[in-house]
Amino acid sequence: MKLSGEQILAALKQPRTRVLWPLGVAFFASLFAYNVCTVYVRPYQMGVKQVILGGEKGIREKVYGPGLHWVTPGAERMHLFPSDLQLLEMADNSAEVGEGADHRVVRAIRIQTSEGYTVSADVTVLYRIEDPYRVITQIGPGRLYEDSAVIPRAEQVLRRTLGEMDADDFYKGDRRDKAVAQAQKLLTTELEPKGIKVTHVLLRQYRYDSRYQQAIEQRKIQDQSVFKNMAETAAAQAEADKNRIIAEGQAKVQVELARGDAEVAKLRSEAELYRRTQAAQGDLVVKLARAKGIELENVALRGAGSENMVGLKMADVLDGTQVIVVPTDGEGGVNPLDLNAALKRFDVKGM
């Protein structure tokens, strides 16, 4: 059962509990010292002690981590700062902000581009406090590091870096990322000496004003028309090139076919000429051989033993003849057995 303070005092006044009075006083003294003279630094927190009274007033450089720490009542004070990652979100739409997120949310940043158009950008800045002593001495206690340093400096740097881009540059990932990286670099340079480390700057979304939105939509339509015409021209050119290549290929095929036909005709005519030439040469050789044989035969007939051959020929002629009556006496007489006289008679007739 839990007793109140009045109940505890009433119990101590009873005679039977007078011996517990010192214990009660010690308990109350410990409870008072715990509540008044100590400060509990929670996990993901850091503490910096400030001396308010005394000869050494001011901020102490020592940083206190999580745990219970002694603080002199009325003379000292512990200032607490977060040690985990902090988020600053710049967004107008509540749907773009995480539900139940324990971080600072401000309005989206308005950026004036180099062309005079307005772009509304949702940006997230991630940072952490690295040196709470420098934060409290250069910026101040509590959440002043948000209102006096992170928020105004982030807006100023983002307006300057993103404002150097044209409206079209927001569509270009490399140009946009380069500007955001430059913003993070400048913001880190300005806040790090104050004990704040910027880890990331994220450009999550951007929206143009209605005037530029209409202009860019109209221009996109024109660009699409230009691209369509260019694509159609390229397609027509490609079709013409295809037809030209096909025509050239067909012409080459016809030329090669005609060349092949001519080559075949040429080879056939050459073959026919060769055949006729060889046949004529063969006929000539045969005729020459026959003429040579006849010549040799004539020579043989004119040489020695020709009488015998004539006789044999005459014998062949007279073969089968039963009776031949020839005159054997007188001037026209013929001696069938005198072959020399018979040959002379044939030579005279041949002449």
GROMACS .gro file of C-alpha atoms in nm:
model
  351
    1MET     CA    1   0.000   0.000   0.000
    2LYS     CA    2   0.129   0.343  -0.096
    3LEU     CA    3   0.123   0.611   0.184
    4SER     CA    4   0.106   0.985   0.140
    5GLY     CA    5   0.338   1.228   0.315
    6GLU     CA    6   0.079   1.325   0.577
    7GLN     CA    7   0.014   0.960   0.660
    8ILE     CA    8   0.388   0.899   0.702
    9LEU     CA    9   0.419   1.200   0.940
   10ALA     CA   10   0.117   1.084   1.142
   11ALA     CA   11   0.266   0.738   1.176
   12LEU     CA   12   0.598   0.881   1.294
   13LYS     CA   13   0.423   1.079   1.573
   14GLN     CA   14   0.288   0.761   1.725
   15PRO     CA   15   0.486   0.646   2.026
   16ARG     CA   16   0.549   0.308   1.878
   17THR     CA   17   0.711   0.455   1.573
   18ARG     CA   18   0.937   0.718   1.730
   19VAL     CA   19   1.231   0.491   1.667
   20LEU     CA   20   1.159   0.513   1.291
   21TRP     CA   21   1.176   0.891   1.284
   22PRO     CA   22   1.545   0.908   1.185
   23LEU     CA   23   1.480   0.663   0.906
   24GLY     CA   24   1.190   0.869   0.776
   25VAL     CA   25   1.397   1.186   0.780
   26ALA     CA   26   1.675   1.010   0.589
   27PHE     CA   27   1.422   0.879   0.337
   28PHE     CA   28   1.274   1.222   0.278
   29ALA     CA   29   1.619   1.375   0.252
   30SER     CA   30   1.719   1.114  -0.009
   31LEU     CA   31   1.395   1.169  -0.203
   32PHE     CA   32   1.447   1.545  -0.198
   33ALA     CA   33   1.809   1.510  -0.308
   34TYR     CA   34   1.704   1.274  -0.589
   35ASN     CA   35   1.435   1.508  -0.720
   36VAL     CA   36   1.617   1.838  -0.672
   37CYS     CA   37   1.986   1.763  -0.678
   38THR     CA   38   2.011   1.514  -0.967
   39VAL     CA   39   1.931   1.513  -1.338
   40TYR     CA   40   1.871   1.199  -1.540
   41VAL     CA   41   2.017   1.207  -1.891
   42ARG     CA   42   1.819   0.967  -2.103
   43PRO     CA   43   1.958   0.740  -2.376
   44TYR     CA   44   2.024   0.929  -2.702
   45GLN     CA   45   2.078   1.247  -2.500
   46MET     CA   46   2.378   1.456  -2.398
   47GLY     CA   47   2.407   1.705  -2.115
   48VAL     CA   48   2.606   2.023  -2.062
   49LYS     CA   49   2.624   2.175  -1.714
   50GLN     CA   50   2.587   2.547  -1.650
   51VAL     CA   51   2.705   2.711  -1.327
   52ILE     CA   52   2.463   2.990  -1.233
   53LEU     CA   53   2.596   3.103  -0.892
   54GLY     CA   54   2.948   3.124  -0.768
   55GLY     CA   55   3.280   3.253  -0.882
   56GLU     CA   56   3.303   3.019  -1.179
   57LYS     CA   57   2.978   3.097  -1.355
   58GLY     CA   58   2.939   2.980  -1.711
   59ILE     CA   59   2.909   2.670  -1.933
   60ARG     CA   60   3.131   2.373  -1.859
   61GLU     CA   61   3.298   2.198  -2.153
   62LYS     CA   62   3.237   1.852  -2.014
   63VAL     CA   63   2.965   1.658  -2.195
   64TYR     CA   64   2.755   1.421  -1.979
   65GLY     CA   65   2.624   1.098  -2.128
   66PRO     CA   66   2.315   0.893  -2.032
   67GLY     CA   67   2.277   0.835  -1.658
   68LEU     CA   68   2.209   1.013  -1.327
   69HIS     CA   69   2.423   1.324  -1.261
   70TRP     CA   70   2.452   1.557  -0.956
   71VAL     CA   71   2.336   1.917  -0.998
   72THR     CA   72   2.354   2.171  -0.714
   73PRO     CA   73   2.006   2.318  -0.667
   74GLY     CA   74   1.990   2.687  -0.748
   75ALA     CA   75   2.357   2.699  -0.845
   76GLU     CA   76   2.382   2.461  -1.142
   77ARG     CA   77   2.165   2.362  -1.434
   78MET     CA   78   2.189   2.074  -1.685
   79HIS     CA   79   2.103   2.152  -2.048
   80LEU     CA   80   2.000   1.848  -2.253
   81PHE     CA   81   2.052   1.795  -2.626
   82PRO     CA   82   1.966   1.498  -2.853
   83SER     CA   83   2.253   1.279  -2.965
   84ASP     CA   84   2.070   1.080  -3.234
   85LEU     CA   85   1.999   1.178  -3.596
   86GLN     CA   86   1.769   1.480  -3.632
   87LEU     CA   87   1.533   1.556  -3.920
   88LEU     CA   88   1.415   1.886  -4.057
   89GLU     CA   89   1.137   1.843  -4.309
   90MET     CA   90   1.022   2.119  -4.542
   91ALA     CA   91   0.685   2.015  -4.686
   92ASP     CA   92   0.334   2.158  -4.732
   93ASN     CA   93   0.147   1.831  -4.772
   94SER     CA   94   0.097   1.646  -4.444
   95ALA     CA   95   0.090   1.320  -4.638
   96GLU     CA   96   0.455   1.376  -4.722
   97VAL     CA   97   0.547   1.385  -4.352
   98GLY     CA   98   0.600   1.063  -4.160
   99GLU     CA   99   0.321   0.981  -3.914
  100GLY     CA  100   0.418   1.012  -3.551
  101ALA     CA  101   0.764   1.132  -3.643
  102ASP     CA  102   0.934   1.330  -3.367
  103HIS     CA  103   1.106   1.591  -3.581
  104ARG     CA  104   1.064   1.947  -3.691
  105VAL     CA  105   0.837   2.023  -3.986
  106VAL     CA  106   0.820   2.359  -4.162
  107ARG     CA  107   0.667   2.480  -4.487
  108ALA     CA  108   0.814   2.380  -4.821
  109ILE     CA  109   1.080   2.611  -4.951
  110ARG     CA  110   0.995   2.851  -5.237
  111ILE     CA  111   1.272   2.889  -5.491
  112GLN     CA  112   1.296   3.160  -5.754
  113THR     CA  113   1.462   3.018  -6.066
  114SER     CA  114   1.692   3.215  -6.294
  115GLU     CA  115   1.399   3.256  -6.538
  116GLY     CA  116   1.169   3.412  -6.279
  117TYR     CA  117   0.949   3.108  -6.217
  118THR     CA  118   0.863   2.981  -5.868
  119VAL     CA  119   0.933   2.623  -5.769
  120SER     CA  120   0.802   2.474  -5.445
  121ALA     CA  121   1.042   2.208  -5.317
  122ASP     CA  122   1.003   1.945  -5.044
  123VAL     CA  123   1.342   1.903  -4.879
  124THR     CA  124   1.466   1.689  -4.590
  125VAL     CA  125   1.779   1.785  -4.395
  126LEU     CA  126   1.942   1.518  -4.180
  127TYR     CA  127   2.186   1.631  -3.913
  128ARG     CA  128   2.315   1.554  -3.565
  129ILE     CA  129   2.464   1.753  -3.277
  130GLU     CA  130   2.828   1.656  -3.242
  131ASP     CA  131   2.943   1.916  -2.985
  132PRO     CA  132   2.669   2.041  -2.749
  133TYR     CA  133   2.916   2.277  -2.580
  134ARG     CA  134   2.967   2.474  -2.903
  135VAL     CA  135   2.592   2.460  -2.973
  136ILE     CA  136   2.496   2.617  -2.639
  137THR     CA  137   2.780   2.872  -2.639
  138GLN     CA  138   2.735   2.987  -3.002
  139ILE     CA  139   2.362   2.937  -3.058
  140GLY     CA  140   2.188   2.894  -2.724
  141PRO     CA  141   2.009   2.635  -2.507
  142GLY     CA  142   1.701   2.430  -2.578
  143ARG     CA  143   1.576   2.407  -2.938
  144LEU     CA  144   1.736   2.733  -3.048
  145TYR     CA  145   1.970   2.532  -3.271
  146GLU     CA  146   1.666   2.458  -3.488
  147ASP     CA  147   1.506   2.804  -3.501
  148SER     CA  148   1.825   3.011  -3.502
  149ALA     CA  149   2.064   2.794  -3.705
  150VAL     CA  150   1.943   2.488  -3.897
  151ILE     CA  151   1.612   2.621  -4.036
  152PRO     CA  152   1.718   2.972  -4.148
  153ARG     CA  153   2.056   2.861  -4.279
  154ALA     CA  154   1.906   2.565  -4.470
  155GLU     CA  155   1.644   2.789  -4.634
  156GLN     CA  156   1.902   3.049  -4.730
  157VAL     CA  157   2.150   2.799  -4.876
  158LEU     CA  158   1.883   2.603  -5.067
  159ARG     CA  159   1.736   2.919  -5.220
  160ARG     CA  160   2.080   3.024  -5.333
  161THR     CA  161   2.199   2.695  -5.481
  162LEU     CA  162   1.872   2.570  -5.629
  163GLY     CA  163   1.789   2.918  -5.753
  164GLU     CA  164   2.090   2.907  -5.983
  165MET     CA  165   1.918   2.638  -6.189
  166ASP     CA  166   1.674   2.693  -6.473
  167ALA     CA  167   1.328   2.550  -6.439
  168ASP     CA  168   1.419   2.275  -6.683
  169ASP     CA  169   1.723   2.180  -6.476
  170PHE     CA  170   1.496   2.028  -6.211
  171TYR     CA  171   1.413   1.757  -6.466
  172LYS     CA  172   1.783   1.682  -6.517
  173GLY     CA  173   1.894   1.439  -6.249
  174ASP     CA  174   2.266   1.512  -6.272
  175ARG     CA  175   2.218   1.889  -6.260
  176ARG     CA  176   1.970   1.862  -5.972
  177ASP     CA  177   2.192   1.626  -5.771
  178LYS     CA  178   2.490   1.855  -5.824
  179ALA     CA  179   2.297   2.154  -5.684
  180VAL     CA  180   2.176   1.954  -5.380
  181ALA     CA  181   2.531   1.831  -5.311
  182GLN     CA  182   2.654   2.188  -5.328
  183ALA     CA  183   2.382   2.294  -5.081
  184GLN     CA  184   2.487   2.020  -4.837
  185LYS     CA  185   2.850   2.124  -4.866
  186LEU     CA  186   2.774   2.491  -4.794
  187LEU     CA  187   2.538   2.405  -4.509
  188THR     CA  188   2.799   2.178  -4.351
  189THR     CA  189   3.061   2.450  -4.379
  190GLU     CA  190   2.835   2.698  -4.197
  191LEU     CA  191   2.699   2.472  -3.921
  192GLU     CA  192   2.994   2.250  -3.837
  193PRO     CA  193   3.182   2.525  -3.648
  194LYS     CA  194   2.869   2.558  -3.432
  195GLY     CA  195   2.879   2.187  -3.336
  196ILE     CA  196   2.620   2.059  -3.588
  197LYS     CA  197   2.706   1.802  -3.854
  198VAL     CA  198   2.482   1.789  -4.165
  199THR     CA  199   2.480   1.434  -4.306
  200HIS     CA  200   2.227   1.451  -4.591
  201VAL     CA  201   2.019   1.699  -4.790
  202LEU     CA  202   1.741   1.532  -4.989
  203LEU     CA  203   1.528   1.701  -5.254
  204ARG     CA  204   1.223   1.475  -5.243
  205GLN     CA  205   0.971   1.658  -5.459
  206TYR     CA  206   0.928   1.982  -5.653
  207ARG     CA  207   0.627   2.158  -5.800
  208TYR     CA  208   0.607   2.444  -6.047
  209ASP     CA  209   0.360   2.728  -6.031
  210SER     CA  210   0.055   2.708  -6.260
  211ARG     CA  211   0.193   2.964  -6.505
  212TYR     CA  212   0.508   2.769  -6.573
  213GLN     CA  213   0.325   2.437  -6.557
  214GLN     CA  214   0.102   2.542  -6.848
  215ALA     CA  215   0.399   2.676  -7.042
  216ILE     CA  216   0.603   2.363  -6.992
  217GLU     CA  217   0.313   2.136  -7.080
  218GLN     CA  218   0.259   2.329  -7.403
  219ARG     CA  219   0.628   2.313  -7.479
  220LYS     CA  220   0.636   1.942  -7.408
  221ILE     CA  221   0.351   1.895  -7.655
  222GLN     CA  222   0.546   2.091  -7.914
  223ASP     CA  223   0.859   1.893  -7.837
  224GLN     CA  224   0.664   1.571  -7.876
  225SER     CA  225   0.532   1.693  -8.212
  226VAL     CA  226   0.885   1.776  -8.322
  227PHE     CA  227   1.010   1.440  -8.204
  228LYS     CA  228   0.717   1.271  -8.384
  229ASN     CA  229   0.798   1.451  -8.710
  230MET     CA  230   1.166   1.368  -8.670
  231ALA     CA  231   1.079   1.005  -8.605
  232GLU     CA  232   0.852   0.993  -8.910
  233THR     CA  233   1.122   1.155  -9.124
  234ALA     CA  234   1.378   0.910  -8.995
  235ALA     CA  235   1.139   0.622  -9.063
  236ALA     CA  236   1.076   0.745  -9.419
  237GLN     CA  237   1.448   0.784  -9.476
  238ALA     CA  238   1.507   0.436  -9.338
  239GLU     CA  239   1.234   0.299  -9.567
  240ALA     CA  240   1.390   0.475  -9.868
  241ASP     CA  241   1.732   0.341  -9.774
  242LYS     CA  242   1.583  -0.008  -9.741
  243ASN     CA  243   1.417   0.015 -10.082
  244ARG     CA  244   1.735   0.149 -10.237
  245ILE     CA  245   1.939  -0.133 -10.087
  246ILE     CA  246   1.683  -0.389 -10.208
  247ALA     CA  247   1.685  -0.238 -10.560
  248GLU     CA  248   2.064  -0.230 -10.567
  249GLY     CA  249   2.072  -0.589 -10.447
  250GLN     CA  250   1.825  -0.701 -10.711
  251ALA     CA  251   2.019  -0.515 -10.982
  252LYS     CA  252   2.340  -0.681 -10.868
  253VAL     CA  253   2.163  -1.017 -10.874
  254GLN     CA  254   2.045  -0.958 -11.230
  255VAL     CA  255   2.391  -0.842 -11.336
  256GLU     CA  256   2.548  -1.146 -11.181
  257LEU     CA  257   2.288  -1.375 -11.339
  258ALA     CA  258   2.349  -1.217 -11.683
  259ARG     CA  259   2.722  -1.244 -11.626
  260GLY     CA  260   2.676  -1.607 -11.534
  261ASP     CA  261   2.465  -1.675 -11.843
  262ALA     CA  262   2.725  -1.503 -12.062
  263GLU     CA  263   2.999  -1.703 -11.897
  264VAL     CA  264   2.804  -2.024 -11.956
  265ALA     CA  265   2.746  -1.933 -12.322
  266LYS     CA  266   3.110  -1.845 -12.360
  267LEU     CA  267   3.218  -2.173 -12.204
  268ARG     CA  268   2.975  -2.364 -12.426
  269SER     CA  269   3.097  -2.187 -12.744
  270GLU     CA  270   3.457  -2.244 -12.643
  271ALA     CA  271   3.377  -2.610 -12.579
  272GLU     CA  272   3.203  -2.642 -12.917
  273LEU     CA  273   3.492  -2.467 -13.093
  274TYR     CA  274   3.738  -2.692 -12.914
  275ARG     CA  275   3.533  -2.999 -13.010
  276ARG     CA  276   3.516  -2.894 -13.375
  277THR     CA  277   3.882  -2.801 -13.380
  278GLN     CA  278   3.980  -3.133 -13.235
  279ALA     CA  279   3.743  -3.318 -13.472
  280ALA     CA  280   3.885  -3.131 -13.773
  281GLN     CA  281   4.236  -3.202 -13.656
  282GLY     CA  282   4.142  -3.567 -13.612
  283ASP     CA  283   3.988  -3.581 -13.959
  284LEU     CA  284   4.295  -3.413 -14.102
  285VAL     CA  285   4.522  -3.662 -13.931
  286VAL     CA  286   4.309  -3.950 -14.059
  287LYS     CA  287   4.305  -3.811 -14.413
  288LEU     CA  288   4.678  -3.741 -14.400
  289ALA     CA  289   4.736  -4.093 -14.277
  290ARG     CA  290   4.521  -4.233 -14.555
  291ALA     CA  291   4.697  -4.019 -14.813
  292LYS     CA  292   5.028  -4.126 -14.671
  293GLY     CA  293   4.918  -4.487 -14.693
  294ILE     CA  294   4.813  -4.442 -15.053
  295GLU     CA  295   5.141  -4.269 -15.127
  296LEU     CA  296   5.336  -4.546 -14.966
  297GLU     CA  297   5.126  -4.797 -15.154
  298ASN     CA  298   5.201  -4.621 -15.484
  299VAL     CA  299   5.567  -4.610 -15.399
  300ALA     CA  300   5.553  -4.974 -15.322
  301LEU     CA  301   5.381  -5.039 -15.653
  302ARG     CA  302   5.657  -4.853 -15.837
  303GLY     CA  303   5.936  -5.032 -15.662
  304ALA     CA  304   6.088  -5.379 -15.686
  305GLY     CA  305   5.840  -5.665 -15.676
  306SER     CA  306   5.565  -5.447 -15.816
  307GLU     CA  307   5.527  -5.699 -16.099
  308ASN     CA  308   5.434  -5.962 -15.851
  309MET     CA  309   5.178  -5.736 -15.688
  310VAL     CA  310   5.032  -5.650 -16.029
  311GLY     CA  311   5.022  -6.011 -16.112
  312LEU     CA  312   4.846  -6.083 -15.788
  313LYS     CA  313   4.601  -5.805 -15.858
  314MET     CA  314   4.545  -5.940 -16.209
  315ALA     CA  315   4.505  -6.280 -16.063
  316ASP     CA  316   4.242  -6.142 -15.833
  317VAL     CA  317   4.074  -5.977 -16.130
  318LEU     CA  318   4.094  -6.293 -16.343
  319ASP     CA  319   3.979  -6.502 -16.054
  320GLY     CA  320   3.675  -6.695 -16.166
  321THR     CA  321   3.733  -6.626 -16.533
  322GLN     CA  322   3.693  -6.945 -16.735
  323VAL     CA  323   3.845  -6.859 -17.073
  324ILE     CA  324   4.026  -6.548 -17.198
  325VAL     CA  325   4.092  -6.520 -17.564
  326VAL     CA  326   4.362  -6.279 -17.655
  327PRO     CA  327   4.571  -6.251 -17.967
  328THR     CA  328   4.917  -6.377 -17.914
  329ASP     CA  329   5.080  -6.299 -18.239
  330GLY     CA  330   5.108  -6.000 -18.460
  331GLU     CA  331   5.152  -5.640 -18.367
  332GLY     CA  332   4.870  -5.635 -18.110
  333GLY     CA  333   4.945  -5.973 -17.973
  334VAL     CA  334   4.957  -6.007 -17.595
  335ASN     CA  335   5.145  -6.259 -17.404
  336PRO     CA  336   4.957  -6.295 -17.079
  337LEU     CA  337   5.264  -6.433 -16.920
  338ASP     CA  338   5.476  -6.132 -17.012
  339LEU     CA  339   5.403  -5.900 -16.725
  340ASN     CA  340   5.652  -5.634 -16.824
  341ALA     CA  341   5.481  -5.593 -17.158
  342ALA     CA  342   5.145  -5.581 -16.990
  343LEU     CA  343   5.260  -5.307 -16.748
  344LYS     CA  344   5.396  -5.101 -17.030
  345ARG     CA  345   5.065  -5.125 -17.205
  346PHE     CA  346   4.890  -5.002 -16.888
  347ASP     CA  347   5.137  -4.714 -16.844
  348VAL     CA  348   5.079  -4.607 -17.204
  349LYS     CA  349   4.706  -4.612 -17.146
  350GLY     CA  350   4.746  -4.425 -16.819
  351MET     CA  351   4.935  -4.148 -16.992
   0.00000   0.00000   0.00000
